[in-house]
Amino acid sequence: MTAPTLPGHPFIAYHDGALRVEGVRLAQLANEFGTPLFVYSKASMLAALAAYQRGFAGRNAQICYAMKANSSLAVLQLFARAGCGFDIVSGGELQRVIAAGGEPARVIFSGVGKTAAEMRQALQAGIGCFNVESEAELEVLSGVATAMGLRAPVSIRVNPNVDPQTHPYISTGLKGNKFGVAHERTLATYQRAAALPGLRVIGIDCHIGSQITQEAPYLDAMERVLDLVEAVEAAGIALEHIDFGGGLGIEYQRTDTPPPADGLWARLLARLDARGFGQRKLMIEPGRSLVGNAGLCVTEVLYLKPGEQKNFCIVDAAMNDLPRPAMYQAFHAIVPVQPRANAPVSPYEVVGPVCESGDWIGHDRDLAVQPGDRLAVLSAGAYCMSMASNYNTRGRAAEVLVDGDRTTLIRRRETIEDQLRCEQPLG
Ligand SMILES: *Cc1c(COP(=O)(O)O)cnc(C)c1O
């Protein structure tokens, strides 16, 4: 059998019949650390970041990694050391940034439901900007800041009402989504913000969705946001920065053909230049596109179970490790760690051990496998470990970072003691 090539994964390839991440064989990692195991390529993350950095060369731009995509400390350290700020959505994420050595001044705080306690924590830390998502939030934030004798730096997240043409659960910039301030309310919201004593208006932002594979929604959103910038500034409210959010997709399968980050930004920057905003401070909040294809999950085949209608391949990773298929009907490529030469393939439903019919990882996959074989679930660097749970009292997987031929265990496998730590049995 010819080994499948791995589109979109420049640092993950077969050599001599064995799948490697950079210089390290996955079979060896599975032997050493067990399965399920998340494996990340450092070079792949830095290459993804470099595409954005090239795109913004010579501009006044700040890249804030949207850390909910993968918030493991070592991953945050890598991006902090490479000069990134962070887009956070909770006080817990802020604590992770600080623990990873990130600069609070380069943190922007998004999300529709910030609590007063989180606002205080973020003001105390000195974060760069609150991306405010409603008029009610403006009032609360102003009150919290005033009580601390501070003025909170704010940007207002506007909802440009464009369709990002992605899965409904990950589109965020349409009317009817819970995110942002409606386009028609933008000017009034800015006027309110400018009048509140505890706020300092510094920017505008939008984020229209995730796994966006086309350019048109970005261009449409940009035109609409720039129209709003002109209207807000015409009303006498100056904006230091414009934040275009994240959302750029990755190649999960060959039919996903997102533009490369540098090419996309060359075209977006041309529009910004044409409209006279090319020298403005720009911010972006990429998540998935920085880490998604840098990671995979190694899992072991436990059982093959032939059925009347379907054959099942039962593996030791499950929806608690890889939640995207159950949550968004998402596709992850699944490839053998050590392909069997000349073995016949059969179609399998690849499923985990969790007691839910929604616990599937891949439908109708052609595989030549036997129990004990390892499979790699690709494109698992984003929204997998950060969404992992303990459902069925399964410990969360271990994570390793590969750098050339070096491997670092960045998260040990969770034990039952870890899981029971917060619980108090009855006396
Ligand atoms: C999730 C999120 C992002 C990142 O989205 P990706 O699709 O992972 O790039 C950026 N900004 C905000 C406000 C988000 O909620």
Coordinates of C-alpha atoms and ligand atoms in Angstrom, one line a residue:
M1 CA 0.0 0.0 0.0
T2 CA 1.3 3.5 -0.8
A3 CA 1.3 5.7 2.2
P4 CA -1.1 8.5 1.8
T5 CA 0.4 11.9 1.4
L6 CA -0.6 14.4 4.0
P7 CA -1.8 17.6 2.5
G8 CA -1.4 20.7 4.6
H9 CA 1.0 19.0 7.0
P10 CA 4.5 20.0 5.9
F11 CA 6.1 18.7 9.1
I12 CA 4.3 15.4 9.3
A13 CA 5.4 12.7 6.8
Y14 CA 6.2 9.1 6.2
H15 CA 9.8 8.0 6.1
D16 CA 10.8 4.4 5.6
G17 CA 7.2 3.2 6.2
A18 CA 6.8 5.1 9.5
L19 CA 4.9 8.3 10.2
R20 CA 7.0 11.0 11.8
V21 CA 6.5 14.5 13.2
E22 CA 9.6 16.4 12.2
G23 CA 12.4 13.9 13.0
V24 CA 10.5 11.8 15.5
R25 CA 8.7 8.5 14.8
L26 CA 5.2 8.4 16.2
A27 CA 5.4 4.7 17.0
Q28 CA 8.3 5.5 19.3
L29 CA 6.3 8.3 21.0
A30 CA 3.4 6.0 21.5
N31 CA 5.6 3.3 23.1
E32 CA 7.2 5.9 25.4
F33 CA 4.2 8.0 26.4
G34 CA 1.2 5.7 25.7
T35 CA -2.0 6.6 23.8
P36 CA -4.1 8.6 23.2
L37 CA -1.3 11.1 22.8
F38 CA -1.3 14.6 21.3
V39 CA 1.9 15.4 19.3
Y40 CA 2.7 18.9 18.2
S41 CA 5.3 20.2 15.8
K42 CA 7.0 23.3 17.0
A43 CA 8.3 24.1 13.5
S44 CA 4.8 23.8 12.1
M45 CA 3.4 26.3 14.6
L46 CA 6.2 28.8 14.0
A47 CA 5.8 28.4 10.2
A48 CA 2.1 29.2 10.5
L49 CA 2.9 32.3 12.5
A50 CA 5.6 33.3 10.1
A51 CA 3.1 33.4 7.2
Y52 CA 1.1 36.1 9.1
Q53 CA 4.4 37.9 10.1
R54 CA 5.4 38.0 6.4
G55 CA 1.9 39.3 5.5
F56 CA 2.3 42.2 8.0
A57 CA 6.0 43.0 7.3
G58 CA 6.5 46.7 7.5
R59 CA 3.1 47.4 9.1
N60 CA 2.1 48.4 12.6
A61 CA 0.4 45.1 13.5
Q62 CA -0.1 43.0 16.5
I63 CA -0.9 39.3 16.3
C64 CA -2.9 38.1 19.3
Y65 CA -3.0 34.3 19.3
A66 CA -6.6 33.2 20.2
M67 CA -5.5 30.8 22.9
K68 CA -8.8 29.0 23.3
A69 CA -7.7 27.0 20.2
N70 CA -4.9 25.4 22.3
S71 CA -4.1 26.8 25.7
S72 CA -1.4 24.4 26.9
L73 CA 1.3 26.4 28.6
A74 CA 4.2 25.3 26.4
V75 CA 2.2 26.3 23.3
L76 CA 1.6 29.7 24.9
Q77 CA 5.3 30.1 25.7
L78 CA 6.2 29.4 22.2
F79 CA 4.0 32.1 20.8
A80 CA 4.9 34.6 23.6
R81 CA 8.6 34.1 22.8
A82 CA 7.8 34.6 19.1
G83 CA 6.3 38.0 19.9
C84 CA 2.6 37.3 20.0
G85 CA 0.0 38.8 22.2
F86 CA -3.0 36.8 23.2
D87 CA -6.8 37.0 22.7
I88 CA -8.4 35.6 25.8
V89 CA -12.0 34.8 26.7
S90 CA -11.8 34.2 30.5
G91 CA -9.9 35.2 33.6
G92 CA -8.5 31.7 33.6
E93 CA -6.9 32.2 30.2
L94 CA -5.3 35.4 31.5
Q95 CA -3.7 33.5 34.3
R96 CA -2.4 31.0 31.8
V97 CA -0.9 33.9 29.7
I98 CA 0.9 35.2 32.8
A99 CA 2.1 31.7 33.8
A100 CA 3.5 31.3 30.3
G101 CA 5.4 34.6 30.6
G102 CA 3.1 36.5 28.2
E103 CA 2.8 40.3 28.5
P104 CA -0.6 41.4 29.8
A105 CA -0.2 44.7 27.8
R106 CA -0.5 42.6 24.7
V107 CA -3.7 40.8 25.8
I108 CA -7.1 41.5 24.4
F109 CA -10.1 40.2 26.3
S110 CA -13.0 39.0 24.1
G111 CA -16.3 37.2 25.0
V112 CA -19.9 38.1 25.6
G113 CA -20.1 37.2 29.3
K114 CA -17.2 38.8 31.2
T115 CA -17.9 38.9 34.9
A116 CA -17.1 41.9 37.1
A117 CA -14.5 39.8 38.9
E118 CA -12.8 39.0 35.6
M119 CA -12.8 42.7 34.6
R120 CA -11.1 43.6 37.9
Q121 CA -8.5 40.9 37.4
A122 CA -7.8 42.0 33.9
L123 CA -7.6 45.7 34.9
Q124 CA -5.3 44.8 37.7
A125 CA -3.0 42.9 35.4
G126 CA -3.0 45.9 32.9
I127 CA -4.3 44.2 29.8
G128 CA -4.2 46.0 26.5
C129 CA -7.8 46.1 25.5
F130 CA -11.3 44.8 26.4
N131 CA -13.3 43.8 23.3
V132 CA -16.7 44.8 24.5
E133 CA -19.6 42.9 23.1
S134 CA -22.7 44.8 24.4
E135 CA -23.9 48.1 25.7
A136 CA -24.7 46.5 29.1
E137 CA -21.1 45.3 29.4
L138 CA -19.8 48.9 28.7
E139 CA -21.7 50.1 31.8
V140 CA -20.5 47.4 34.1
L141 CA -16.9 47.8 32.9
S142 CA -17.0 51.5 33.4
G143 CA -18.3 51.0 36.9
V144 CA -15.6 48.4 37.8
A145 CA -12.8 50.6 36.4
T146 CA -14.1 53.8 38.1
A147 CA -14.1 52.0 41.4
M148 CA -10.5 51.1 40.9
G149 CA -9.6 54.7 39.9
L150 CA -8.8 53.5 36.3
R151 CA -10.1 53.9 32.8
A152 CA -10.5 50.6 30.9
P153 CA -9.1 50.5 27.3
V154 CA -12.0 49.4 25.1
S155 CA -12.7 48.3 21.6
I156 CA -16.3 47.5 20.5
R157 CA -16.9 44.3 18.7
V158 CA -19.2 45.0 15.9
N159 CA -21.2 42.5 14.1
P160 CA -20.7 43.2 10.4
N161 CA -23.5 40.9 9.3
V162 CA -21.6 38.9 6.7
D163 CA -21.9 35.2 6.2
P164 CA -18.6 33.4 6.6
Q165 CA -19.9 30.3 4.8
T166 CA -18.8 27.9 7.5
H167 CA -20.6 25.6 10.0
P168 CA -23.4 27.4 11.8
Y169 CA -21.9 26.7 15.2
I170 CA -18.7 28.5 14.3
S171 CA -20.2 31.5 12.4
T172 CA -20.3 34.5 14.6
G173 CA -20.7 37.6 12.4
L174 CA -24.3 37.2 11.3
K175 CA -27.4 38.9 12.7
G176 CA -28.9 36.5 15.1
N177 CA -25.5 35.5 16.6
K178 CA -24.9 36.3 20.2
F179 CA -21.7 38.1 19.4
G180 CA -20.9 41.7 19.0
V181 CA -23.0 44.9 18.7
A182 CA -25.4 45.2 15.8
H183 CA -24.1 47.2 12.8
E184 CA -26.9 49.7 13.2
R185 CA -26.2 50.3 16.9
T186 CA -22.4 50.8 16.4
L187 CA -22.3 54.6 16.4
A188 CA -24.7 54.9 19.4
T189 CA -22.7 52.4 21.3
Y190 CA -19.4 54.3 20.6
Q191 CA -21.1 57.5 21.7
R192 CA -22.2 55.8 25.0
A193 CA -18.7 54.4 25.5
A194 CA -17.0 57.8 24.9
A195 CA -19.3 59.4 27.5
L196 CA -18.7 56.8 30.3
P197 CA -16.1 58.0 32.9
G198 CA -14.3 54.6 33.3
L199 CA -13.6 53.9 29.7
R200 CA -11.0 55.0 27.1
V201 CA -12.1 54.1 23.6
I202 CA -9.1 52.8 21.6
G203 CA -10.3 50.5 18.9
I204 CA -12.9 48.6 16.9
D205 CA -13.0 44.8 16.3
C206 CA -14.9 42.1 14.5
H207 CA -14.6 38.3 14.3
I208 CA -17.0 36.7 11.8
G209 CA -16.5 33.0 12.4
S210 CA -14.1 30.1 12.2
Q211 CA -12.7 27.7 9.6
I212 CA -13.3 30.3 6.9
T213 CA -11.9 29.1 3.7
Q214 CA -12.8 31.9 1.4
E215 CA -11.6 35.4 0.9
A216 CA -14.8 37.1 0.2
P217 CA -16.3 37.1 3.7
Y218 CA -13.1 38.8 5.0
L219 CA -13.1 41.4 2.3
D220 CA -16.8 42.1 2.9
A221 CA -16.3 42.4 6.7
M222 CA -13.4 44.7 6.2
E223 CA -15.3 47.1 4.0
R224 CA -18.2 47.2 6.5
V225 CA -15.9 47.7 9.4
L226 CA -14.0 50.5 7.6
D227 CA -17.4 52.2 6.9
L228 CA -18.0 52.1 10.6
V229 CA -14.6 53.4 11.4
E230 CA -15.3 56.4 9.2
A231 CA -18.7 57.0 10.8
V232 CA -17.3 56.7 14.3
E233 CA -14.4 59.1 13.6
A234 CA -16.7 61.5 11.8
A235 CA -18.6 61.7 15.1
G236 CA -15.3 62.8 16.8
I237 CA -14.3 59.5 18.4
A238 CA -10.7 58.6 17.3
L239 CA -9.8 54.9 17.0
E240 CA -6.2 53.9 17.4
H241 CA -6.5 50.4 16.2
I242 CA -8.6 48.1 14.0
D243 CA -8.9 44.4 14.9
F244 CA -10.1 42.1 12.2
G245 CA -10.4 39.0 14.4
G246 CA -9.4 35.5 13.5
G247 CA -11.1 32.7 11.7
L248 CA -8.9 31.6 8.9
G249 CA -9.5 28.0 8.1
I250 CA -7.1 25.1 7.7
E251 CA -7.0 22.1 5.3
Y252 CA -8.7 19.2 7.2
Q253 CA -9.3 17.6 3.8
R254 CA -8.3 18.3 0.2
T255 CA -11.6 20.1 -0.5
D256 CA -10.7 22.7 2.2
T257 CA -8.6 25.3 0.3
P258 CA -8.1 28.3 2.5
P259 CA -5.9 31.1 1.2
P260 CA -2.5 31.2 2.8
A261 CA -2.3 33.9 5.5
D262 CA 0.3 36.0 3.7
G263 CA -1.6 36.0 0.4
L264 CA -4.9 36.8 2.2
W265 CA -3.3 39.7 4.0
A266 CA -1.6 41.0 0.9
R267 CA -5.1 41.5 -0.6
L268 CA -6.7 42.8 2.6
L269 CA -3.9 45.3 3.1
A270 CA -4.2 46.5 -0.5
R271 CA -7.9 47.4 0.3
L272 CA -6.8 49.0 3.6
D273 CA -4.2 51.1 1.7
A274 CA -6.7 52.0 -1.0
R275 CA -9.1 53.3 1.7
G276 CA -6.3 55.2 3.5
F277 CA -6.1 52.9 6.6
G278 CA -2.8 51.1 5.7
Q279 CA -0.8 52.9 8.4
R280 CA -3.4 52.3 11.2
K281 CA -2.4 50.0 14.0
L282 CA -3.9 46.6 13.0
M283 CA -4.6 43.6 15.2
I284 CA -5.7 40.1 14.4
E285 CA -6.7 37.1 16.5
P286 CA -5.9 33.9 14.7
G287 CA -6.3 30.6 16.6
R288 CA -6.9 27.5 14.5
S289 CA -4.7 28.5 11.7
L290 CA -1.7 28.8 14.0
V291 CA -2.0 25.4 15.6
G292 CA -4.6 23.2 13.9
N293 CA -2.3 21.4 11.4
A294 CA 0.7 21.4 13.8
G295 CA -0.9 18.7 15.9
L296 CA -2.2 15.2 15.7
C297 CA -3.6 12.6 18.1
V298 CA -2.1 9.1 18.1
T299 CA -4.5 6.4 19.1
E300 CA -4.4 2.6 19.3
V301 CA -6.8 0.2 17.7
L302 CA -8.5 -1.8 20.5
Y303 CA -11.0 -4.0 18.6
L304 CA -12.4 -4.6 15.1
K305 CA -16.1 -5.3 15.2
P306 CA -17.7 -6.4 12.0
G307 CA -21.3 -5.6 11.7
E308 CA -24.2 -6.2 9.4
Q309 CA -24.2 -2.8 7.9
K310 CA -20.9 -1.3 9.2
N311 CA -17.6 -2.4 10.4
F312 CA -16.4 -0.7 13.5
C313 CA -12.8 0.1 14.3
I314 CA -12.8 0.9 18.1
V315 CA -9.8 3.0 19.2
D316 CA -8.6 4.3 22.5
A317 CA -9.2 8.0 21.8
A318 CA -12.8 9.2 22.1
M319 CA -15.1 12.2 22.0
N320 CA -13.7 13.4 25.3
D321 CA -10.3 13.8 23.6
L322 CA -11.4 14.7 20.1
P323 CA -14.7 16.5 20.5
R324 CA -15.0 18.1 17.1
P325 CA -16.7 15.3 15.2
A326 CA -19.4 14.9 17.8
M327 CA -19.8 18.7 18.2
Y328 CA -19.7 20.0 14.6
Q329 CA -19.8 16.8 12.5
A330 CA -16.2 17.8 11.7
F331 CA -13.8 15.8 9.6
H332 CA -10.3 14.7 10.7
A333 CA -8.1 12.7 8.4
I334 CA -7.1 9.3 10.0
V335 CA -3.9 7.7 8.8
P336 CA -1.9 4.7 9.9
V337 CA 1.3 5.3 12.0
Q338 CA 2.9 2.3 10.3
P339 CA 1.0 1.4 7.1
R340 CA 0.7 -2.4 6.5
A341 CA 2.3 -3.2 3.2
N342 CA -0.1 -4.9 0.7
A343 CA -2.9 -5.4 3.2
P344 CA -6.4 -5.1 1.9
V345 CA -8.4 -2.0 3.1
S346 CA -12.0 -2.1 4.4
P347 CA -14.3 0.7 5.2
Y348 CA -14.7 1.4 8.9
E349 CA -16.6 3.5 11.3
V350 CA -13.8 4.7 13.6
V351 CA -15.3 5.1 17.1
G352 CA -14.1 5.6 20.7
P353 CA -15.0 3.7 23.9
V354 CA -17.4 6.4 25.3
C355 CA -21.0 5.3 25.8
E356 CA -22.6 7.6 23.3
S357 CA -23.5 7.0 19.7
G358 CA -22.1 10.5 19.0
D359 CA -18.7 9.1 20.0
W360 CA -17.3 8.7 16.5
I361 CA -14.0 10.0 15.1
G362 CA -14.4 9.2 11.4
H363 CA -17.2 7.7 9.2
D364 CA -16.5 5.3 6.4
R365 CA -12.7 5.3 6.4
D366 CA -10.8 2.9 4.3
L367 CA -8.2 1.4 6.5
A368 CA -6.0 -1.7 6.7
V369 CA -5.7 -2.3 10.4
Q370 CA -5.5 -4.9 13.1
P371 CA -5.9 -4.5 16.9
G372 CA -2.7 -3.0 18.4
D373 CA -2.0 -0.8 15.3
R374 CA -1.7 2.9 15.9
L375 CA -3.6 5.5 13.9
A376 CA -2.9 9.2 13.7
V377 CA -5.9 11.6 13.8
L378 CA -4.7 14.6 11.9
S379 CA -5.4 18.3 12.3
A380 CA -5.8 17.9 16.0
G381 CA -3.8 20.9 17.2
A382 CA -6.8 23.2 17.6
Y383 CA -10.0 22.8 19.6
C384 CA -9.2 19.3 20.7
M385 CA -7.1 19.3 23.9
S386 CA -8.5 22.7 24.9
M387 CA -12.0 21.2 24.6
A388 CA -11.2 17.8 26.1
S389 CA -13.2 16.6 29.0
N390 CA -13.3 13.8 31.6
Y391 CA -16.5 12.3 30.4
N392 CA -16.8 8.6 31.4
T393 CA -14.1 9.4 33.9
R394 CA -11.4 9.3 31.3
G395 CA -8.2 11.0 32.1
R396 CA -7.2 13.6 29.6
A397 CA -4.4 12.6 27.2
A398 CA -0.7 13.5 27.4
E399 CA 0.8 16.0 25.1
V400 CA 4.3 16.2 23.6
L401 CA 6.0 18.9 21.6
V402 CA 8.5 17.8 18.9
D403 CA 11.4 20.2 18.0
G404 CA 13.6 18.6 15.3
D405 CA 14.5 15.2 16.8
R406 CA 13.8 16.4 20.4
T407 CA 10.7 15.6 22.3
T408 CA 9.3 17.3 25.4
L409 CA 6.4 16.0 27.4
I410 CA 4.4 19.2 27.9
R411 CA 1.5 17.6 29.7
R412 CA 1.6 14.3 31.5
R413 CA -1.4 12.0 31.3
E414 CA -4.1 12.9 33.8
T415 CA -4.5 10.4 36.6
I416 CA -7.6 9.3 38.5
E417 CA -6.1 11.2 41.5
D418 CA -6.1 14.4 39.4
Q419 CA -9.7 13.8 38.5
L420 CA -10.9 13.2 42.1
R421 CA -9.0 16.1 43.6
C422 CA -11.8 18.5 43.7
E423 CA -14.4 16.1 45.0
Q424 CA -15.5 15.6 48.6
P425 CA -17.1 12.2 49.4
L426 CA -20.0 12.2 51.9
G427 CA -18.8 11.4 55.5
Ligands
LIG1 C1 -12.3 31.8 18.7 C2 -12.0 33.3 18.4 C3 -10.9 33.6 17.6 C4 -10.1 32.6 16.9 O1 -10.8 31.9 15.9 P1 -10.1 30.8 15.0 O2 -11.1 30.4 14.0 O3 -9.5 29.8 15.8 O4 -9.0 31.6 14.3 C5 -10.6 34.9 17.5 N1 -11.4 35.9 18.1 C6 -12.4 35.6 18.8 C7 -13.2 36.7 19.5 C8 -12.8 34.3 19.1 O5 -13.8 34.0 19.8

